[in-house]
């Protein structure tokens, strides 16, 4: 249909526009990293405790850190252009492999956290709006305000203290039991058990946001004329809410969730650190400390691509949900 | 004597902040058109919503609204829902916002058919196309899949009307159906409503603030002021011999009528003051704006006086015969 062709056009245009955006991001990231004091050789020397000027110069030459910055940049861009993210001397692995290992667990964490947040946030927001100014609304408003204002790492720590340390129900870190040799259903359950705490502590903040936005959106939509038209048809209150109110109130929430999908990596750094979750966030954090620029640039490049793709998905989903939006 | 199709008696609508409708009443027979006229804020919409059972939750309605002899106000919500949209339907004032923006026109019309007539979605769609044709929407088989934002205000109002008449109601409440539309389209929509009333044998409550349209479309006119009935008459009587000072003011302020009826020169007269000016006073709500105030007017609202021929006036000057034909 016409609409499908328009969607394909949007995808193609987004990908074309991504090229200059990514290039700009590369320049910016590269410049920022070069401005940071110290390089990989400094860090390695500090870790070894004793390094001579000669070994450091040798390391720099080996990593290409002795070349002029522009030279380094052009070499990096050349690398990217040939679809290589370079090599990490620290991990002794190609950066692409390293990211390939870490990306799935991070995506798992992000997508589960956002899914939990959307489902619970929408449900809570709906419950609040349908009971507006009565006690369920008041109690949930306070609860969501707490979730909203307490930092994620603290919630994570408290969850660990409660469910891992005190009750011993759930593991306190990692993404799977290492060396347990689990297979099949057991392995899946083991993964889920590891996922619950980090995904929940990442989700709580977003639950609060979605619940509050959903509540406001429902109240706004409920006051609109077309809801009265729907009621005048004599359909049940449940149909009015589901078919007319919720469908419209979901529009702002999905928009925001899409934007969060692109930006959630930032929140993942903290949660991955608290829960020693072997994902991209922690990889990025460690690469900063180690001045492992190839890895860091790779992660940043990937997350900017993630933002671009997430934005495109938001556009498409919105156009699909809201017929008033014309795809151009 | 058979009871009227709808008989509203002693209807009051109360909010915690006040009572915008007080002891209001009128009746409508099968197939009849009754116009309810009054300026903005007189309680017309609340009366319509009370008939539909769609008042805001904070509002309390008392009195009786007898539809085919059954008091709607005494019915449980479930039974009211079975009547709503099927036997009693409503058309709203704002066509631009009265339709769900994320649902196709066909599904919005079909929804009411599926609810009350249990149609499948295919059958509801086919009926929606017929209904679009009935309300004179061009290319109904194309429009049925359109979303409301693709349609003009007049087209949207036709869709709202299609929704309202989908189940062939015996009573249609039209709350200022043309106020938001261009003048040229107003006449088309009123024509459409009148034709549907005839073809579908509906009674029509036509709510308006424009006395200018009642002469052509209504069998009877009820003038409403500050939640009460000020006057009731046939349009011919009312336009030729308005009695209540408020009706006379409305007439003088109506461009088409004052020019045509009186060949008046000069500017239109405006009724001085606002409808809110007597709020909280014990007497007639029109006192602050009336130039014929009697001492009794300040004590209590004047009762409705029967003048014969079904004519009712809530004003002491109605008792003075020469006043009735003096204007
Ligand atoms: N939800 C509400 N809460 C409190 N007062 C209301 C509400 N809706 C209407 N009113 C009051 O009722 C009066 C009459 O309203 P309405 O029936 O809409 O008048 P009309 O349709 O004749 O213009 C308004 O002037 C307002 O003061
Ligand atoms: Mg109104």
XYZ file of C-alpha atoms and ligand atoms in Angstrom:
683
model
C 0.000 0.000 0.000
C 0.912 3.653 -0.240
C 1.715 3.831 3.436
C 4.204 0.964 3.213
C 6.103 2.663 0.414
C 6.274 5.818 2.532
C 7.706 3.801 5.409
C 10.425 2.331 3.181
C 11.250 5.853 2.080
C 11.647 6.917 5.711
C 14.011 4.030 6.397
C 16.142 4.809 3.371
C 16.300 8.494 4.148
C 17.209 7.864 7.783
C 20.087 5.604 6.774
C 21.411 8.163 4.283
C 21.207 10.951 6.816
C 22.949 8.751 9.352
C 26.260 8.938 7.451
C 27.050 12.636 8.081
C 25.641 12.381 11.603
C 27.890 9.465 12.432
C 30.896 11.261 10.962
C 30.209 14.315 13.105
C 29.835 12.109 16.154
C 33.141 10.420 15.367
C 34.959 13.760 15.133
C 33.406 14.973 18.353
C 34.157 11.786 20.270
C 37.687 11.626 18.942
C 38.391 15.211 19.894
C 36.911 14.762 23.377
C 38.948 11.643 24.032
C 42.150 13.315 22.878
C 41.423 16.220 25.206
C 41.224 13.871 28.205
C 44.553 13.699 30.028
C 46.577 10.507 29.729
C 46.562 7.668 27.259
C 46.676 3.869 27.304
C 50.450 3.855 27.742
C 50.176 6.025 30.878
C 47.564 3.721 32.371
C 49.547 0.592 31.608
C 52.670 2.105 33.034
C 50.849 3.113 36.186
C 49.411 -0.369 36.561
C 52.732 -2.103 36.131
C 54.176 0.219 38.768
C 57.533 0.520 37.047
C 58.001 1.519 33.448
C 60.844 3.241 31.745
C 60.542 6.024 29.226
C 61.657 3.537 26.578
C 58.926 0.968 27.220
C 56.328 3.718 27.210
C 57.610 5.092 23.923
C 57.526 1.571 22.557
C 53.935 1.069 23.698
C 52.922 4.380 22.121
C 54.539 3.459 18.854
C 52.860 0.073 18.947
C 49.414 1.644 19.514
C 50.047 4.410 17.013
C 49.783 7.010 19.788
C 52.990 8.741 18.730
C 51.517 9.981 15.465
C 49.948 13.470 15.065
C 46.295 13.585 16.170
C 44.975 14.317 12.690
C 46.898 11.400 11.383
C 45.426 9.176 14.073
C 41.948 10.389 13.238
C 42.305 9.772 9.513
C 43.659 6.327 10.215
C 40.626 5.639 12.427
C 38.148 6.883 9.835
C 39.891 4.768 7.211
C 39.451 1.793 9.490
C 35.744 2.516 9.995
C 35.275 2.964 6.254
C 36.565 -0.572 5.766
C 34.030 -1.736 8.387
C 36.575 -2.450 11.070
C 36.411 -1.040 14.591
C 40.072 -1.739 15.233
C 41.802 -3.839 17.871
C 41.928 -3.605 21.650
C 45.383 -4.333 22.991
C 43.971 -4.541 26.515
C 41.576 -7.358 25.774
C 43.713 -8.678 22.940
C 40.576 -8.918 20.816
C 39.161 -7.085 17.813
C 36.797 -4.360 19.110
C 33.967 -5.731 16.972
C 34.222 -9.115 18.714
C 34.357 -7.472 22.110
C 31.216 -5.426 21.397
C 29.564 -8.440 19.830
C 30.006 -10.292 23.127
C 28.659 -7.474 25.249
C 25.855 -6.112 23.093
C 23.352 -8.988 23.470
C 23.363 -8.906 27.282
C 22.985 -5.134 27.305
C 20.160 -5.251 24.794
C 18.523 -7.952 26.888
C 18.773 -5.741 29.961
C 17.588 -2.602 28.169
C 14.694 -4.152 26.360
C 13.458 -6.046 29.426
C 13.739 -2.949 31.590
C 11.810 -0.805 29.107
C 9.211 -3.497 28.539
C 8.661 -3.899 32.277
C 8.508 -0.117 32.623
C 5.994 0.280 29.812
C 3.680 -2.496 30.956
C 3.703 -1.532 34.631
C 3.848 2.218 33.976
C 0.858 2.133 31.643
C -1.095 -0.069 34.037
C -0.316 2.148 37.045
C -1.022 5.345 35.122
C -4.346 3.955 33.967
C -5.249 2.872 37.484
C -4.354 6.336 38.776
C -6.334 8.176 36.117
C -9.427 6.024 36.511
C -9.378 6.681 40.268
C -8.320 10.284 40.051
C -8.153 12.051 43.448
C -9.273 8.917 45.262
C -6.944 6.927 47.475
C -5.437 4.572 44.842
C -4.426 7.634 42.846
C -2.956 9.392 45.854
C -0.966 6.399 47.054
C 0.367 5.581 43.591
C 1.270 9.239 43.001
C 3.451 9.218 46.099
C 5.014 5.876 45.166
C 5.818 7.048 41.646
C 7.285 10.257 43.007
C 9.612 8.147 45.177
C 10.663 5.946 42.239
C 11.193 9.071 40.210
C 13.430 10.837 42.680
C 15.526 8.001 44.138
C 18.698 7.318 42.119
C 18.880 3.992 40.266
C 22.129 2.813 41.855
C 20.653 3.215 45.343
C 17.555 1.261 44.378
C 19.865 -1.389 42.916
C 21.889 -1.608 46.108
C 18.749 -1.817 48.242
C 17.348 -4.570 46.018
C 20.600 -6.491 46.420
C 20.568 -6.011 50.179
C 16.992 -7.211 50.381
C 16.609 -9.999 47.842
C 20.183 -11.310 47.643
C 21.736 -10.696 51.024
C 18.777 -10.860 53.414
C 16.428 -13.357 51.749
C 18.935 -14.979 49.401
C 16.297 -15.389 46.710
C 18.121 -13.897 43.760
C 21.749 -13.597 42.628
C 23.395 -10.265 43.339
C 25.378 -9.927 40.121
C 26.446 -11.302 36.757
C 24.230 -12.340 33.875
C 24.398 -16.121 34.431
C 25.807 -18.671 36.835
C 29.337 -19.208 35.596
C 30.532 -22.789 35.387
C 27.192 -24.287 36.389
C 26.903 -25.909 32.969
C 23.142 -25.366 32.804
C 21.245 -26.214 29.633
C 17.716 -25.838 28.256
C 15.000 -24.578 30.546
C 17.337 -24.442 33.535
C 19.657 -22.079 31.664
C 16.774 -19.802 30.721
C 15.505 -19.705 34.299
C 19.016 -19.004 35.537
C 19.278 -16.067 33.115
C 15.898 -14.740 34.183
C 16.856 -14.920 37.852
C 19.949 -12.879 37.094
C 17.941 -10.434 35.038
C 15.203 -9.593 37.557
C 17.080 -7.283 39.917
C 19.082 -5.201 37.410
C 16.133 -4.895 35.025
C 13.823 -3.831 37.867
C 16.170 -1.228 39.266
C 16.684 0.168 35.774
C 12.924 0.045 35.151
C 11.702 1.753 38.337
C 12.629 5.237 37.200
C 10.923 4.704 33.863
C 7.871 3.151 35.504
C 7.477 6.377 37.431
C 7.794 8.500 34.291
C 5.392 6.419 32.207
C 2.840 6.148 35.003
C 2.751 9.901 35.507
C 2.650 10.650 31.781
C -0.037 8.030 31.194
C -2.148 9.436 34.017
C -1.914 12.959 32.629
C -2.605 11.784 29.070
C -5.687 9.799 30.092
C -7.090 12.722 32.042
C -6.547 14.989 29.082
C -8.081 12.600 26.566
C -11.036 11.819 28.843
C -12.064 15.461 28.796
C -12.186 15.553 25.008
C -15.357 15.745 22.985
C -14.939 12.481 21.113
C -15.095 10.550 24.369
C -18.531 12.002 24.957
C -19.500 10.989 21.410
C -18.344 7.469 22.240
C -20.367 7.422 25.463
C -23.413 8.662 23.558
C -23.307 5.413 21.555
C -24.270 3.477 24.653
C -21.153 1.296 24.548
C -19.782 -0.050 27.816
C -17.415 2.011 29.916
C -14.703 -0.595 29.293
C -15.038 -0.084 25.532
C -14.900 3.678 25.966
C -11.689 3.388 27.960
C -9.986 0.746 25.833
C -11.015 1.764 22.338
C -11.176 5.510 22.679
C -9.262 6.797 25.680
C -6.273 4.452 25.992
C -5.595 4.299 22.272
C -5.165 8.086 22.222
C -3.434 8.383 25.580
C -0.744 5.898 24.498
C 0.604 8.253 21.831
C 2.758 10.463 24.087
C 3.961 7.476 26.131
C 5.216 5.555 23.101
C 7.013 8.635 21.832
C 8.830 9.047 25.113
C 9.634 5.339 25.408
C 11.200 5.425 21.964
C 13.411 8.306 22.981
C 14.416 6.405 26.112
C 15.297 3.353 24.041
C 18.016 5.404 22.366
C 19.286 6.945 25.585
C 18.977 4.118 28.071
C 22.613 3.069 27.602
C 23.607 5.894 29.914
C 21.483 4.471 32.722
C 22.804 1.019 31.925
C 26.366 2.073 32.848
C 25.384 2.595 36.476
C 23.169 -0.441 36.811
C 25.651 -2.692 35.017
C 28.347 -1.559 37.412
C 26.214 -2.114 40.506
C 25.160 -5.584 39.342
C 28.481 -6.468 37.650
C 26.461 -7.073 34.507
C 28.905 -7.871 31.678
C 27.392 -5.431 29.188
C 28.340 -2.530 26.974
C 27.848 0.088 29.687
C 30.495 -1.458 31.863
C 32.756 -2.028 28.889
C 32.532 1.679 28.094
C 33.179 2.645 31.694
C 36.247 0.392 31.943
C 37.565 1.641 28.612
C 37.433 5.193 29.876
C 39.464 4.269 32.924
C 41.938 2.371 30.757
C 42.043 4.954 27.986
C 41.234 2.124 25.604
C 40.127 4.510 22.892
C 39.409 2.027 20.162
C 36.887 0.228 22.359
C 35.381 3.446 23.633
C 34.992 4.887 20.142
C 33.396 1.658 19.020
C 30.883 1.731 21.861
C 30.078 5.396 21.270
C 29.655 4.791 17.559
C 27.311 1.923 18.241
C 25.236 3.854 20.731
C 24.857 6.766 18.349
C 23.657 4.339 15.696
C 21.277 2.972 18.309
C 19.872 6.454 18.922
C 19.416 7.058 15.206
C 17.659 3.739 14.684
C 15.518 4.208 17.793
C 14.413 7.627 16.539
C 13.487 6.151 13.214
C 11.446 3.447 14.934
C 9.702 6.130 16.989
C 8.763 7.980 13.796
C 7.419 4.850 12.161
C 5.518 3.625 15.209
C 4.008 7.058 15.734
C 2.878 7.292 12.144
C 1.379 3.849 12.507
C -0.443 4.750 15.733
C -1.533 8.235 14.770
C -3.050 8.661 11.306
C -2.748 12.438 11.583
C 1.022 12.183 11.243
C 2.001 12.242 7.587
C 5.227 10.454 6.733
C 7.349 12.646 4.552
C -54.550 10.762 25.778
C -51.319 9.039 24.822
C -48.280 10.221 26.741
C -45.708 12.222 24.722
C -42.533 10.576 23.443
C -40.458 12.553 25.917
C -41.790 14.441 28.896
C -39.310 16.419 31.000
C -40.718 17.710 34.282
C -39.156 19.644 37.116
C -35.648 18.923 35.879
C -32.885 20.431 37.996
C -29.171 19.876 37.538
C -27.017 20.653 40.555
C -23.290 21.048 40.890
C -21.523 21.670 44.188
C -21.062 25.212 42.852
C -24.664 25.923 41.847
C -27.746 24.837 39.904
C -27.486 25.734 36.214
C -30.835 24.034 35.415
C -33.795 24.677 37.741
C -37.259 23.181 37.524
C -37.099 22.991 33.746
C -39.617 21.086 31.676
C -40.964 20.521 28.176
C -42.362 17.680 26.137
C -41.969 16.436 22.587
C -44.287 14.271 20.521
C -43.329 11.600 18.032
C -41.910 13.123 14.829
C -42.028 16.671 16.191
C -39.262 19.280 16.193
C -38.916 21.323 19.370
C -36.368 24.106 19.459
C -34.748 25.004 22.784
C -33.396 28.533 22.516
C -31.312 30.610 24.888
C -28.025 32.414 25.005
C -24.806 30.684 25.949
C -24.798 29.540 29.582
C -28.556 29.143 29.957
C -28.293 25.397 30.599
C -29.260 23.981 27.201
C -26.355 21.566 26.921
C -26.797 20.319 30.471
C -30.465 19.619 29.715
C -29.429 17.649 26.633
C -26.830 15.707 28.589
C -29.370 14.977 31.313
C -31.685 13.466 28.696
C -28.795 11.363 27.374
C -27.648 10.402 30.870
C -24.217 11.830 30.146
C -23.977 14.506 32.833
C -20.592 14.938 34.489
C -20.170 12.730 37.536
C -20.309 15.700 39.917
C -23.715 16.763 38.626
C -26.925 15.549 40.249
C -30.160 15.577 38.243
C -33.594 15.568 39.892
C -37.097 15.640 38.447
C -38.360 13.229 35.819
C -37.371 12.603 32.215
C -40.069 10.252 30.959
C -39.235 8.558 27.660
C -42.176 6.486 26.364
C -43.543 6.714 29.884
C -40.379 5.387 31.586
C -38.444 7.751 33.834
C -34.883 7.708 32.520
C -33.513 9.287 35.691
C -34.753 6.294 37.698
C -33.230 3.671 35.390
C -30.009 1.859 36.309
C -27.011 2.781 34.144
C -27.070 -0.541 32.299
C -30.615 0.014 31.033
C -29.865 3.607 30.135
C -26.942 2.429 28.033
C -29.256 0.142 26.096
C -31.416 3.161 25.195
C -28.542 5.556 24.583
C -27.408 5.591 20.971
C -30.259 3.297 19.990
C -33.555 5.009 20.870
C -32.214 8.364 21.980
C -29.169 9.756 20.201
C -27.266 13.015 20.192
C -25.397 15.293 17.797
C -22.835 17.623 19.327
C -21.762 21.180 18.835
C -18.105 20.764 17.858
C -17.710 18.572 14.780
C -13.966 19.246 14.671
C -13.380 17.467 17.982
C -16.365 15.127 18.213
C -14.705 12.232 16.370
C -11.925 9.960 17.557
C -8.807 11.002 15.600
C -7.254 7.526 15.508
C -10.280 5.558 14.325
C -11.633 5.458 10.777
C -14.988 7.041 10.087
C -16.420 3.658 9.136
C -15.402 2.012 12.397
C -16.815 4.890 14.429
C -20.169 4.524 12.716
C -19.948 0.749 12.829
C -19.261 0.735 16.558
C -22.771 1.813 17.470
C -24.300 -0.747 15.085
C -22.206 -3.542 16.498
C -23.181 -2.538 20.004
C -26.936 -2.309 19.523
C -27.626 -4.504 16.531
C -24.872 -7.053 17.035
C -23.574 -6.693 13.480
C -20.345 -8.325 12.349
C -17.577 -5.924 11.392
C -18.173 -6.571 7.681
C -21.906 -5.935 7.997
C -21.272 -2.831 10.120
C -18.933 -1.506 7.444
C -21.498 -2.048 4.715
C -24.133 -0.263 6.795
C -21.676 2.559 7.525
C -21.298 3.120 3.775
C -25.087 3.248 3.405
C -25.331 5.707 6.282
C -22.632 7.960 4.813
C -24.677 7.974 1.650
C -27.813 8.749 3.658
C -26.179 11.834 5.214
C -24.978 12.886 1.743
C -21.260 12.317 2.062
C -19.789 12.040 -1.442
C -17.908 8.832 -2.341
C -19.017 6.983 0.792
C -17.130 3.785 -0.113
C -13.888 5.808 -0.078
C -14.685 8.035 2.899
C -15.536 5.029 5.057
C -11.818 4.252 5.472
C -10.757 7.858 6.030
C -9.668 9.247 9.347
C -11.581 12.313 10.571
C -8.708 14.753 10.002
C -9.161 14.303 6.256
C -12.714 15.678 6.406
C -14.020 19.234 6.632
C -16.121 20.429 9.563
C -19.359 20.026 7.642
C -18.394 16.494 6.562
C -17.475 15.572 10.119
C -20.815 16.812 11.363
C -22.479 14.591 8.758
C -20.479 11.665 10.123
C -21.557 12.521 13.678
C -25.144 12.615 12.421
C -24.649 9.255 10.714
C -23.480 7.795 14.030
C -26.507 9.283 15.776
C -29.120 7.982 13.326
C -27.418 4.635 12.678
C -29.862 2.695 14.865
C -32.911 4.713 13.778
C -33.531 6.425 17.109
C -36.986 7.781 17.844
C -35.500 10.882 19.462
C -32.513 12.895 18.272
C -31.036 15.628 20.453
C -29.032 18.096 18.360
C -27.045 20.484 20.568
C -26.180 23.550 18.488
C -25.337 21.317 15.518
C -24.458 24.218 13.240
C -22.958 26.798 15.596
C -19.380 25.864 14.677
C -20.039 25.761 10.929
C -20.066 28.231 8.045
C -23.400 29.874 7.321
C -23.771 28.136 3.956
C -23.184 24.747 5.542
C -25.542 25.513 8.441
C -28.580 25.435 6.166
C -27.433 22.168 4.571
C -27.026 20.487 7.945
C -30.400 21.743 9.185
C -31.993 20.513 5.958
C -30.356 17.154 6.459
C -31.591 16.882 10.038
C -35.109 17.788 8.977
C -35.111 15.286 6.125
C -33.820 12.532 8.416
C -36.472 13.412 10.982
C -39.141 12.915 8.343
C -37.652 9.829 6.685
C -36.784 8.045 9.913
C -39.864 9.278 11.829
C -37.722 10.780 14.589
C -38.536 13.531 17.026
C -35.888 16.266 17.017
C -34.814 18.483 19.880
C -32.991 21.323 18.162
C -30.909 23.287 20.614
C -29.720 26.683 19.420
C -28.878 30.176 20.567
C -30.102 31.537 17.245
C -33.780 32.468 17.162
C -33.294 33.045 13.447
C -33.399 29.364 12.585
C -36.411 28.291 14.659
C -39.084 29.760 12.396
C -38.193 27.528 9.500
C -37.398 24.305 11.357
C -39.328 24.021 14.612
C -42.905 23.047 15.453
C -42.547 24.533 18.912
C -40.029 26.786 20.633
C -38.949 26.708 24.271
C -37.035 29.788 25.392
C -34.650 29.021 28.234
C -33.041 31.578 30.500
C -30.628 30.886 33.371
C -31.791 27.301 33.680
C -35.541 28.042 33.625
C -38.198 28.126 30.973
C -38.993 31.758 30.111
C -41.502 31.172 27.343
C -42.933 28.471 25.120
C -44.912 28.982 21.913
C -45.183 28.042 18.274
C -42.459 29.763 16.251
C -45.028 31.842 14.423
C -46.578 33.161 17.663
C -43.227 33.659 19.293
C -41.676 35.628 16.443
C -44.786 37.700 15.808
C -45.729 38.375 19.437
C -42.924 37.704 21.881
C -44.118 38.254 25.454
C -41.248 37.653 27.827
C -38.841 40.628 27.888
C -35.989 38.174 27.373
C -37.576 36.769 24.218
C -38.085 40.289 22.938
C -34.462 41.077 23.651
C -33.302 37.940 21.837
C -35.438 38.879 18.879
C -34.108 42.422 18.767
C -30.588 41.050 18.936
C -31.112 38.580 16.100
C -29.880 40.038 12.797
C -32.132 38.166 10.365
C -35.289 38.517 12.407
C -35.124 42.098 13.582
C -34.328 43.322 10.091
C -37.047 41.258 8.437
C -39.772 41.509 11.024
C -39.582 45.136 11.921
C -37.755 46.780 9.024
C -35.728 48.333 11.758
C -33.040 50.835 10.873
C -29.859 51.316 12.812
C -27.787 48.991 14.932
C -28.984 45.766 16.532
C -30.020 46.014 20.115
C -28.063 44.093 22.625
C -29.557 42.808 25.859
C -27.638 44.734 28.524
C -25.821 42.789 31.236
C -24.902 39.098 31.320
C -26.667 35.887 32.161
C -24.576 35.501 35.304
C -25.635 38.829 36.805
C -28.552 37.495 38.885
C -26.764 34.407 40.221
C -27.636 33.870 43.876
C -30.558 36.349 43.940
C -33.933 35.000 45.043
C -36.143 36.515 42.345
C -36.475 36.267 38.582
C -32.994 35.753 37.068
C -33.756 38.321 34.375
C -34.362 41.198 36.825
C -30.948 42.877 36.400
C -31.445 43.073 32.641
C -35.181 43.774 32.501
C -36.782 47.211 32.019
C -40.266 46.050 33.089
C -39.412 44.856 36.611
C -42.339 44.588 39.062
C -41.935 44.370 42.851
C -42.976 40.684 42.836
C -40.147 39.874 40.397
C -37.571 40.427 43.127
C -39.253 38.100 45.602
C -39.547 34.864 43.667
C -39.191 33.706 40.077
C -42.548 34.295 38.357
C -44.547 31.108 37.752
C -45.353 29.937 34.238
C -48.679 31.349 33.073
C -50.758 29.528 30.464
C -51.966 31.918 27.753
C -53.938 29.397 25.730
C -52.933 27.506 22.603
C -50.116 25.800 24.477
C -48.416 29.103 25.074
C -46.541 29.522 28.375
C -44.799 32.595 29.765
C -42.934 33.031 33.045
C -43.473 36.776 33.463
C -46.089 38.874 35.275
C -46.587 41.108 32.227
C -48.220 38.130 30.519
C -51.212 38.779 32.816
C -51.623 42.217 31.219
C -53.426 41.467 27.952
C -52.323 44.577 26.114
C -48.678 43.892 26.996
C -48.905 40.630 25.101
C -49.605 42.286 21.808
C -47.929 45.596 22.424
C -44.392 44.989 21.261
N -19.048 20.778 34.763
C -19.627 21.879 35.283
N -19.398 22.262 36.558
C -19.972 23.344 37.077
N -20.798 24.150 36.404
C -21.082 23.836 35.129
C -20.524 22.679 34.501
N -20.969 22.615 33.235
C -21.779 23.685 33.077
N -21.855 24.407 34.206
C -22.646 25.624 34.411
O -23.855 25.478 33.735
C -24.117 26.620 32.951
C -24.905 26.218 31.747
O -24.110 25.409 30.952
P -24.606 24.835 29.540
O -25.689 23.848 29.755
O -23.391 24.330 28.851
O -25.160 26.117 28.815
P -25.538 26.318 27.288
O -25.413 24.992 26.591
O -26.932 26.836 27.297
O -24.601 27.335 26.751
C -22.759 27.206 32.641
O -22.816 28.592 32.514
C -21.927 26.818 33.822
O -21.944 27.840 34.788
Mg -24.112 24.509 25.008
